[in-house]
XYZ file of C-alpha atoms in Angstrom:
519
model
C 0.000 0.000 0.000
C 1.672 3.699 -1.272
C 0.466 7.159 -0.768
C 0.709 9.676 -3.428
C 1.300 13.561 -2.910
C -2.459 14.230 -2.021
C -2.325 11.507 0.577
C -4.623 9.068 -0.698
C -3.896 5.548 -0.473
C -3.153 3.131 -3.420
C -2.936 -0.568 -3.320
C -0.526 -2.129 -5.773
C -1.180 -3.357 -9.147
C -3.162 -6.035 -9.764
C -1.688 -9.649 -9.859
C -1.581 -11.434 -13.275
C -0.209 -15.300 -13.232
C -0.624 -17.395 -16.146
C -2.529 -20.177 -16.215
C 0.378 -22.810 -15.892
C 1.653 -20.713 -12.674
C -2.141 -20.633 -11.192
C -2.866 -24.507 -11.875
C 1.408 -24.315 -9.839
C -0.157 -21.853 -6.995
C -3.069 -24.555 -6.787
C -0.788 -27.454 -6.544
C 1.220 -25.702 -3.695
C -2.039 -24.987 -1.219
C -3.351 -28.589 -2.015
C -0.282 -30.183 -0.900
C 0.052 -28.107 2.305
C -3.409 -28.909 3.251
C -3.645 -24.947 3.317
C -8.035 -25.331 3.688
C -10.118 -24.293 6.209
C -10.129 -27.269 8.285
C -6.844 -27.738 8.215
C -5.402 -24.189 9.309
C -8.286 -24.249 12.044
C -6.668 -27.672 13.271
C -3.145 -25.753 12.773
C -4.378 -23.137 14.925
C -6.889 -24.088 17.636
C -10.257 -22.677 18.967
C -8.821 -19.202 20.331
C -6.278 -18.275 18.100
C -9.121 -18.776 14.930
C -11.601 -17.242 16.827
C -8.728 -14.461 17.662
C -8.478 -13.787 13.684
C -11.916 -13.734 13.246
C -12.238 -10.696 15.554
C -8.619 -9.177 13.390
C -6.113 -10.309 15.795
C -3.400 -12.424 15.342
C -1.566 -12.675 18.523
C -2.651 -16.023 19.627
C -2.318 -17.329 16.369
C 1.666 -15.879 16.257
C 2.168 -17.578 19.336
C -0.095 -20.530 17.958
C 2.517 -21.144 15.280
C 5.651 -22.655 16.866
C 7.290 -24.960 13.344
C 8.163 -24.367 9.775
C 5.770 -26.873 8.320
C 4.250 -25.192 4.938
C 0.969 -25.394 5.674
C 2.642 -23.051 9.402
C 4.200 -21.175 6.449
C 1.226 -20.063 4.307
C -0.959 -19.614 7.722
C 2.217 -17.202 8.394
C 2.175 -15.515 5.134
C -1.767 -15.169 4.256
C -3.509 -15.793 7.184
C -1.971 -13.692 9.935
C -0.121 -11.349 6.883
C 2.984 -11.636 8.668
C 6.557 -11.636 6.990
C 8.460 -14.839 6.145
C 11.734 -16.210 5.680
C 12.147 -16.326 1.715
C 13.871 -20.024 1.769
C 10.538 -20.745 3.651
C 8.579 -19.928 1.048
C 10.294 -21.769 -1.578
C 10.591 -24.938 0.817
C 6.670 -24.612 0.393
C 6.906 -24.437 -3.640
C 6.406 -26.589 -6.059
C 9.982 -26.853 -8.110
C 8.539 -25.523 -10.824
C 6.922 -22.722 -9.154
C 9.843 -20.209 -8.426
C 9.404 -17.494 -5.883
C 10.338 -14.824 -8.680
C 7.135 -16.143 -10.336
C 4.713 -14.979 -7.573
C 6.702 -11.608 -7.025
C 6.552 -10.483 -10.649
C 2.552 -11.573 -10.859
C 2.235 -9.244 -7.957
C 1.281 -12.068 -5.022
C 4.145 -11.401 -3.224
C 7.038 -8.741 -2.100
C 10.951 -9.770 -1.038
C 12.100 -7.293 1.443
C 16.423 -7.488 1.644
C 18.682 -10.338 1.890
C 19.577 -11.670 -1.850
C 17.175 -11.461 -4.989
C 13.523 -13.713 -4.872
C 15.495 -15.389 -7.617
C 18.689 -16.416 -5.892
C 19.901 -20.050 -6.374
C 22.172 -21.598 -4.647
C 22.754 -21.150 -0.835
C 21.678 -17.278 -0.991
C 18.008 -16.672 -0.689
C 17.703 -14.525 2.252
C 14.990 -11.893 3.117
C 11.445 -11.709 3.624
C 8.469 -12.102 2.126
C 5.505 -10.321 2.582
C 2.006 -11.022 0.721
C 0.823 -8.144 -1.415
C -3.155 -9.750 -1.612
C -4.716 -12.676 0.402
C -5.032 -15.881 -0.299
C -7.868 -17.484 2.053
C -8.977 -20.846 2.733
C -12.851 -20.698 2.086
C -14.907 -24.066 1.837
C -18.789 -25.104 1.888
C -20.175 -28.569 2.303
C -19.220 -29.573 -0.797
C -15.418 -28.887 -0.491
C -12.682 -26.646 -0.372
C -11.590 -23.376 -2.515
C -9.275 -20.736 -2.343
C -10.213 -16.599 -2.578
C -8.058 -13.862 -3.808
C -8.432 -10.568 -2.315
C -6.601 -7.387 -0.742
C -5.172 -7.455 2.524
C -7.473 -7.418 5.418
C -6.888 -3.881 7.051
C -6.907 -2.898 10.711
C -4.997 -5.886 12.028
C -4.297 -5.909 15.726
C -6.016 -2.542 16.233
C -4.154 -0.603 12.920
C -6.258 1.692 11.884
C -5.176 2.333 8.241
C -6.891 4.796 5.611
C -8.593 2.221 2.590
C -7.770 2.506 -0.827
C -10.257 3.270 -3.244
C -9.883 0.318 -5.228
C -9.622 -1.802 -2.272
C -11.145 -5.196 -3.017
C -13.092 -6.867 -0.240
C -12.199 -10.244 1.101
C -14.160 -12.834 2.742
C -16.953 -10.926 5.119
C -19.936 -11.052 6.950
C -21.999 -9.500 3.758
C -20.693 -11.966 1.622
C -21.569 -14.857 3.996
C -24.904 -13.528 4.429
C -25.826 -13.247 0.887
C -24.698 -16.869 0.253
C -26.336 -18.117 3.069
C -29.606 -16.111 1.263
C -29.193 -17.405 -1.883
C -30.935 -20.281 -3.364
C -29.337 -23.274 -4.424
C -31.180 -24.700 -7.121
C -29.716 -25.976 -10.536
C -29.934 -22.905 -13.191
C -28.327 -22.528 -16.693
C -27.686 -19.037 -16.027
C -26.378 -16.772 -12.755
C -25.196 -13.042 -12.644
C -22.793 -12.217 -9.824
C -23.279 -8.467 -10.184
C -20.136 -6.383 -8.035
C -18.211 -9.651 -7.726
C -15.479 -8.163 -5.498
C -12.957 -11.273 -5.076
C -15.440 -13.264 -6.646
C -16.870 -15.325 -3.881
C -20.464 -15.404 -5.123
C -19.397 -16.763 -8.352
C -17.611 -19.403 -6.772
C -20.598 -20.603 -4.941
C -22.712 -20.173 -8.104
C -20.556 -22.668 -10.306
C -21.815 -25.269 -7.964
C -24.878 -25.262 -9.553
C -25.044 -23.098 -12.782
C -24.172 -23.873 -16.088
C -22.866 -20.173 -16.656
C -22.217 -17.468 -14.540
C -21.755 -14.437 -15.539
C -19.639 -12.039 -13.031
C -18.921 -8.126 -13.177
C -17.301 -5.175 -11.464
C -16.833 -1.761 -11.871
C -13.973 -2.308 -10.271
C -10.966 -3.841 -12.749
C -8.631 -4.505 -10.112
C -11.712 -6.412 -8.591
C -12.311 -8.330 -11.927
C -8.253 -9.108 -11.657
C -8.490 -10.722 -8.410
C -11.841 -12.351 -9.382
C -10.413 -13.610 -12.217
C -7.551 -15.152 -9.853
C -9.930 -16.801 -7.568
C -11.902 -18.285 -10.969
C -8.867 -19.793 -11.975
C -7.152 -20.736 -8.682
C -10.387 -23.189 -8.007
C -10.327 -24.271 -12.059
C -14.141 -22.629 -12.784
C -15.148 -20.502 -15.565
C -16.616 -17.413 -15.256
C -17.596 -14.851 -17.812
C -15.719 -11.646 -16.284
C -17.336 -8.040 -17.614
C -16.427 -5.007 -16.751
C -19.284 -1.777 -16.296
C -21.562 -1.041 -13.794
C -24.789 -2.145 -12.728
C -26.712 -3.949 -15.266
C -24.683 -2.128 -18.787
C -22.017 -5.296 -19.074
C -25.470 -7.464 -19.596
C -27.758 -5.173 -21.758
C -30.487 -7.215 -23.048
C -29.499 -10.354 -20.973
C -31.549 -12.662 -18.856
C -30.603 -14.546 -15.948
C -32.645 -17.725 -14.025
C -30.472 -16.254 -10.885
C -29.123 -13.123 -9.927
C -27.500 -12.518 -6.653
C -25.801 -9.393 -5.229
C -24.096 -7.576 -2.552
C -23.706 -3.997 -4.435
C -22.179 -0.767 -2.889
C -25.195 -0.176 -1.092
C -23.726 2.722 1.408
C -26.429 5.402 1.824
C -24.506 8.231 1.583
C -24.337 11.890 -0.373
C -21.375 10.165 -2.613
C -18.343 8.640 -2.224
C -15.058 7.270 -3.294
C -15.021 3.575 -1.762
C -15.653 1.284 -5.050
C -16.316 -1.518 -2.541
C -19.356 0.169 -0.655
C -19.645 3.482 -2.824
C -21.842 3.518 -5.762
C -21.616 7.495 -6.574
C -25.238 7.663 -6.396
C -26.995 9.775 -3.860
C -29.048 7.990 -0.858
C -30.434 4.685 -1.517
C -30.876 4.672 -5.705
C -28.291 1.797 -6.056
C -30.679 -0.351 -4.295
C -33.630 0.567 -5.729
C -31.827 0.462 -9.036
C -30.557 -3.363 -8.270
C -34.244 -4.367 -7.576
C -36.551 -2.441 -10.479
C -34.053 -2.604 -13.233
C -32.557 -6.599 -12.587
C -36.431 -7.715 -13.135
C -36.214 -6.775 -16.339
C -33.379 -8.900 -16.764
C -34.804 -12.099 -15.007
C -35.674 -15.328 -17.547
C -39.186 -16.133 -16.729
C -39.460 -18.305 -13.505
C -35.863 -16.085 -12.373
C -35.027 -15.158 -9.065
C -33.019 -11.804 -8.001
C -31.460 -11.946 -4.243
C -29.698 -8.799 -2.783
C -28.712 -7.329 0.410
C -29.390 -3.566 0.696
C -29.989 -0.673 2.617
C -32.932 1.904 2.316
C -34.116 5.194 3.957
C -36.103 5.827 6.405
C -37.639 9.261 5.614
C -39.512 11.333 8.156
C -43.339 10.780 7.574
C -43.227 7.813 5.380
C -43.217 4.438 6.054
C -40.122 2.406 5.181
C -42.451 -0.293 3.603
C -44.287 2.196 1.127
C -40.907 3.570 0.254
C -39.551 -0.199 -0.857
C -42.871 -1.286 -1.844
C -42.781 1.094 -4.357
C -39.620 -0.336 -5.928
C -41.259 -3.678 -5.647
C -44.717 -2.630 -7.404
C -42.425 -1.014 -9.924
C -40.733 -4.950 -10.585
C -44.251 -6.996 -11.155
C -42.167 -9.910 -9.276
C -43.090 -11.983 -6.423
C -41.304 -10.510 -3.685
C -40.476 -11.282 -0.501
C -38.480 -7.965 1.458
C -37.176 -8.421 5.394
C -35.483 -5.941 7.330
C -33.068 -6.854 9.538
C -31.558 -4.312 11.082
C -32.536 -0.434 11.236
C -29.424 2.129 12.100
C -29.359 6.171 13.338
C -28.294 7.896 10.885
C -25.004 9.058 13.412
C -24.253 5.553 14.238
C -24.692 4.766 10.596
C -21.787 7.291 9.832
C -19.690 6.464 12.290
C -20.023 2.798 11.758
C -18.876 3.060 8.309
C -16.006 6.082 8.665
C -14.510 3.614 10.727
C -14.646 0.486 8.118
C -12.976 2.636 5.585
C -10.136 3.513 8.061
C -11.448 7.685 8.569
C -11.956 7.506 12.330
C -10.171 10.393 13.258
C -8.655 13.398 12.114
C -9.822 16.860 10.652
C -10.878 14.598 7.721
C -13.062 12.433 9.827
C -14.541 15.534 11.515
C -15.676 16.813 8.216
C -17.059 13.936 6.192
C -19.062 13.163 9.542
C -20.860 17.141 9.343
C -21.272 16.582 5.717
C -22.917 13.356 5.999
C -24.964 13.680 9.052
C -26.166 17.053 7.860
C -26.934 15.522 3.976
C -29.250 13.314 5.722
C -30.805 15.949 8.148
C -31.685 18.023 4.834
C -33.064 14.955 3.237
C -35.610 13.979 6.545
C -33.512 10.713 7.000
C -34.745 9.940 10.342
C -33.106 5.848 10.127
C -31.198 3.274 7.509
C -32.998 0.126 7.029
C -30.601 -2.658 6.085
C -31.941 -5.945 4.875
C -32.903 -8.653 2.025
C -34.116 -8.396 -0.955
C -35.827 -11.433 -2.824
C -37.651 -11.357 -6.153
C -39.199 -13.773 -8.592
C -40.195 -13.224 -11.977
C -43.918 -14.277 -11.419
C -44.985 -14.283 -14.981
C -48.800 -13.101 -13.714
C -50.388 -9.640 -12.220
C -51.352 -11.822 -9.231
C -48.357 -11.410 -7.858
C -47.087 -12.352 -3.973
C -45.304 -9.794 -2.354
C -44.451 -9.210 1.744
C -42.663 -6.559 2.967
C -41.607 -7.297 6.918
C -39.514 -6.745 9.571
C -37.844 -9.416 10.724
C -34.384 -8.692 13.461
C -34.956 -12.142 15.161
C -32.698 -15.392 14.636
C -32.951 -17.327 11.690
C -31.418 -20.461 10.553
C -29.036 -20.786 7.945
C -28.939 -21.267 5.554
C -31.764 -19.649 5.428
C -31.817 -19.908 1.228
C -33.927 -23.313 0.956
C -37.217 -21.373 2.894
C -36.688 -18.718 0.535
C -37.758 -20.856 -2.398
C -40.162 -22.808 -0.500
C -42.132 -19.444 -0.047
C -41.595 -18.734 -3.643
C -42.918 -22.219 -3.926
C -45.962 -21.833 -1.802
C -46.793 -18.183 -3.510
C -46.929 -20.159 -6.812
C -49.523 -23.210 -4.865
C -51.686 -20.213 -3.361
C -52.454 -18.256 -6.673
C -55.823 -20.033 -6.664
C -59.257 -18.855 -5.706
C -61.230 -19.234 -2.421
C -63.267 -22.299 -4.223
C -59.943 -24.358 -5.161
C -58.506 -23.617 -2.318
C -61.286 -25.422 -0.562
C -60.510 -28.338 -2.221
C -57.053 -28.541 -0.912
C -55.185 -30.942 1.396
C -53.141 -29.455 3.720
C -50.807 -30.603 6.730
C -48.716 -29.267 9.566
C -45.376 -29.021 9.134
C -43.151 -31.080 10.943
C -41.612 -28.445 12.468
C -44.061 -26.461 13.892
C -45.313 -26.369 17.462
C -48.625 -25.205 19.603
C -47.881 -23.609 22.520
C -50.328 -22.788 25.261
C -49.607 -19.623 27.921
C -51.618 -19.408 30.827
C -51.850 -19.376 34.356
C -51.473 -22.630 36.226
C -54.956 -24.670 37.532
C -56.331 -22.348 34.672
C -58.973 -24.742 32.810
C -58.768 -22.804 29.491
C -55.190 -21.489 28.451
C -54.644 -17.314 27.491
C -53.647 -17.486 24.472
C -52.312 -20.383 22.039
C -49.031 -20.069 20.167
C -48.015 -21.719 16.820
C -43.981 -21.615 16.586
C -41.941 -22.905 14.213
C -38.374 -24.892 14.738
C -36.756 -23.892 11.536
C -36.143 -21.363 8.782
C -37.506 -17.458 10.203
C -38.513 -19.276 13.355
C -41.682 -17.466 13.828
C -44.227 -17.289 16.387
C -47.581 -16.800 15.592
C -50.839 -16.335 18.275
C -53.595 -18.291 17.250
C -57.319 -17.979 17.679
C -59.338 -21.166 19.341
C -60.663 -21.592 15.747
C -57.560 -21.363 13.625
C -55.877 -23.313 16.312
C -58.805 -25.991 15.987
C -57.870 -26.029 12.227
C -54.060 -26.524 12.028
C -54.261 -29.804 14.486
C -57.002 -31.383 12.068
C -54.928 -30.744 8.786
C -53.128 -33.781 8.580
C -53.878 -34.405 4.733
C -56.714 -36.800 4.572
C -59.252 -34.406 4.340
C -59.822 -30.937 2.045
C -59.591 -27.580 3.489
C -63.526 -27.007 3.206
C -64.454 -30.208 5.098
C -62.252 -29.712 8.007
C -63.678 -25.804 8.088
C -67.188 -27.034 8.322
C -66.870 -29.725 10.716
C -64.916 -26.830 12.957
C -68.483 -24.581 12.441
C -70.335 -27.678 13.892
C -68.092 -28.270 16.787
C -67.453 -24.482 17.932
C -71.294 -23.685 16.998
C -71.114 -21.259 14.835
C -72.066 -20.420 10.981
C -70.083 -22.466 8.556
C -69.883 -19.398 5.790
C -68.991 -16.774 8.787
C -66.161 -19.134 10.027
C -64.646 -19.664 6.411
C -65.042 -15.872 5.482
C -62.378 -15.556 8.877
C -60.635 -18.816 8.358
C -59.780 -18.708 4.625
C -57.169 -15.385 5.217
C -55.415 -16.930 7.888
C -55.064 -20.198 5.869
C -53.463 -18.576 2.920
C -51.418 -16.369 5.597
C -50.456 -19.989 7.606
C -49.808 -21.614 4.105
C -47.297 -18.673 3.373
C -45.360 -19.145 6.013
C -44.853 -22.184 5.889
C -47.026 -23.429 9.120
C -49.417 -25.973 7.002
C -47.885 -27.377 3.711
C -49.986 -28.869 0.591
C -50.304 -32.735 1.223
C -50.618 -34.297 -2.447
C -52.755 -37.393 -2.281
């Protein structure tokens, strides 16, 4: 990392290996067992958890031999310096350390040249990007990225180009995104390309772009490292696809709700919260029919209108099935704050004056909160479209990508009328639970409580009658029988009790409480 004379920060250029020298690089990590597993063995319980929170103390002291799996922990993981005859030792012979530093992996620092035979080959090494181990349940990979900044408490200033490695964001929006064999994906602001690598699992083609070309560079690094293909554009937004369609587009884009910026990563140069709303209205247009769209964003919160209505309109504006959840809702001063520090401006007269800026850019725009959440749409292919809008800060599981397309699913079952509906079987899922709350000796409880084990978790109250409903549906009979046996045993008028029931039946069917039963 280099300053120039107006004190911004630059990171180096971007690495370039050939193809032989990758498939070399590849070879190398294999053979040291350098995967997530492994280094997690290499290190223990507190020194990973240590470098999960950016510390690498315990996992210096952790380290105690010259094994070159210890070597590459040394040289990626914890970004430390290493002996240059270490490095080679953990080579391939036909991988010499003069390769990596002239593709722009790696930097000698004294002692004799990176491309010293003999008994020379003194100095250190230090990596110029990251190499992390990265894995899912179906096996290991590798991901290229810049150096993690603020270490062990360093606080430095971020390049503008800086390219984002492995993060919570990205985690999230794999966790969010559904797995399902498709011929085509778009991994829109790939970054290091970790979005793409999880998309090759199970997509003919993906498609990946940045705005960002030292981005692309790394991505195209990572694509290669783990031997995938991936069709690398450069442009923003949706121009590098014009007139494309995708079954599956998933992104994390620079969704920073700002005045502007200069952060690629995080900054899309757009005012407020456009990028988002840009992501959701203009990707439906380029979603096959039956295609899904999955992003992570953040939205507005403006003074005297609801946060829904101001997303909703972006949705209405998509004619998708969508499903919207908020997860987390931000003042606008911890907002700023929260971010100057990620991009390494957390003091200073600088800091002092993008804060006023920024705090008082949202004061004159009424931003009274930032919404941060998901994003889900379908291509619905019909005016009856599904679409909830919610708010949602709870635990879920993850991944929580497999109830996403089971509500899609169950959007797509419910798009018939009150009479067909009816006629359908329904069960309980096997997850869900009645709870009843109330006082003890009581003879009737205070209120009844449907709660599910898995996906959003959610709790539901329920009403003696839609209570009375759920435990009958067990598949063997249709909706309407099971409603008017219900009117018979709680006394009441069998077209009354389906005029209340048939709501909350749709509404239980959504979320996943009662499932169709095919007979």
């Amino acid at each position: 990392m280099t300053s120039d004379e107006s004190g911004r920060t630059s990171t180096p250029s971007a690495p370039a290996l050939n193809d032989d020298d990758v498939a070399r690089l590849r070879d190398a990590l294999a053979n040291a067992r350098y995967t997530v597993d492994a280094v997690h063995e290499l290190l223990g319980e507190r020194a990973s958890s240590a470098l999960n929170r950016n510390a690498t103390i315990p996992g210096q002291l952790a380290l105690t031999g010259d094994t070159p799996l210890e070597t590459l922990t040394r040289l990626w993981r914890l970004q430390l310096p290493v002996p240059a005859n270490a490095i080679r030792a953990a080579l391939p012979a036909g991988l010499p350390l003069e390769k990596l530093v002239e593709g722009g992996l790696l930097r000698v620092d004294g002692g004799d040249r990176a491309d010293s035979g003999g008994g020379g080959g003194g100095g250190l090494v230090s990596a110029l990007v990251d190499i992390r181990p990265y894995a899912d349940d179906t096996g290991d990979w590798w991901v290229v990225a810049d150096l993690t900044p603020g270490l062990d408490g360093r606080s430095p200033s971020i390049p503008e180009d800086h390219v984002l490695g492995l993060n919570a964001a990205s985690t999230t929006l794999a966790q969010l995104t559904v797995r399902r064999p498709a011929r085509r994906a778009f991994d829109l602001g790939t970054g290091c390309g970790v979005q793409a690598l999880h998309l090759a699992r199970h997509c003919d083609e993906v498609v990946a772009s940045d705005v960002n070309s030292r981005a692309l560079a790394l991505t195209s690094l990572t694509a290669r490292l783990n031997g995938i293909d991936v069709d690398l554009r450069s442009g923003d937004l949706y121009a590098p696809v014009a007139g494309e369609h995708f079954d599956l587009i998933a992104t994390n884009p620079p969704f920073v709700v700002s005045p502007g910026g200069r952060h690629v990563y995080r900054d899309s140069g757009l005012a407020g919260d456009d990028v988002t709303r840009r992501v959701v209205v203009d990707g439906a247009h380029h979603l096959a029919p039956g295609g899904i769209l999955q992003s992570l964003g953040n939205w507005m919160h403006v003074r005297g209108q609801d946060w829904r209505e101001r997303v909703g309109s972006w949705i209405d504006a998509t004619g998708c099935d969508a499903w919207v959840i908020q997860r987390e809702v931000q003042d606008p001063a911890e907002y700023i704050e929260l971010w100057l520090r990620d991009s390494g401006e957390s003091s200073g007269p600088a800091y002092e004056r993008r804060y006023r800026e920024w705090l008082t850019w949202f004061d004159e725009n009424d931003v009274e909160a930032i919404g941060f959440g998901w994003i889900n749409l379908r291509a619905a292919g019909t005016r009856n479209t599904s679409v909830r809008i919610e708010e949602w800060p709870h635990a879920v599981e993850q991944p929580v990508a497999p109830h996403i397309a089971r509500w899609f699913d169950r959007s797509e079952t419910l798009r018939v009328d009150d009479a067909e509906l009816l006629t359908t079987h329904l069960a309980v899922a096997d997850d869900v639970m009645l709870e009843q709350v109330g006082q003890p000796g009581e003879e009737d409880p205070e209120h009844l409580v449907l709660r599910q084990q898995h996906g959003l978790r959610r709790a539901r109250a329920s009403t003696t009658a839609e209570s009375g409903f759920v435990g009958a549906c067990d598949g063997s009979l249709p909706v309407g029988v099971i409603v008017d046996a219900l009117a018979q045993v709680l006394d009441v008028d069998a077209s009354s009790l389906r005029d209340d029931l048939l709501p909350r039946i749709r509404s239980l069917t959504q979320e996943g409480f009662l499932i169709s039963h095919h007979r």
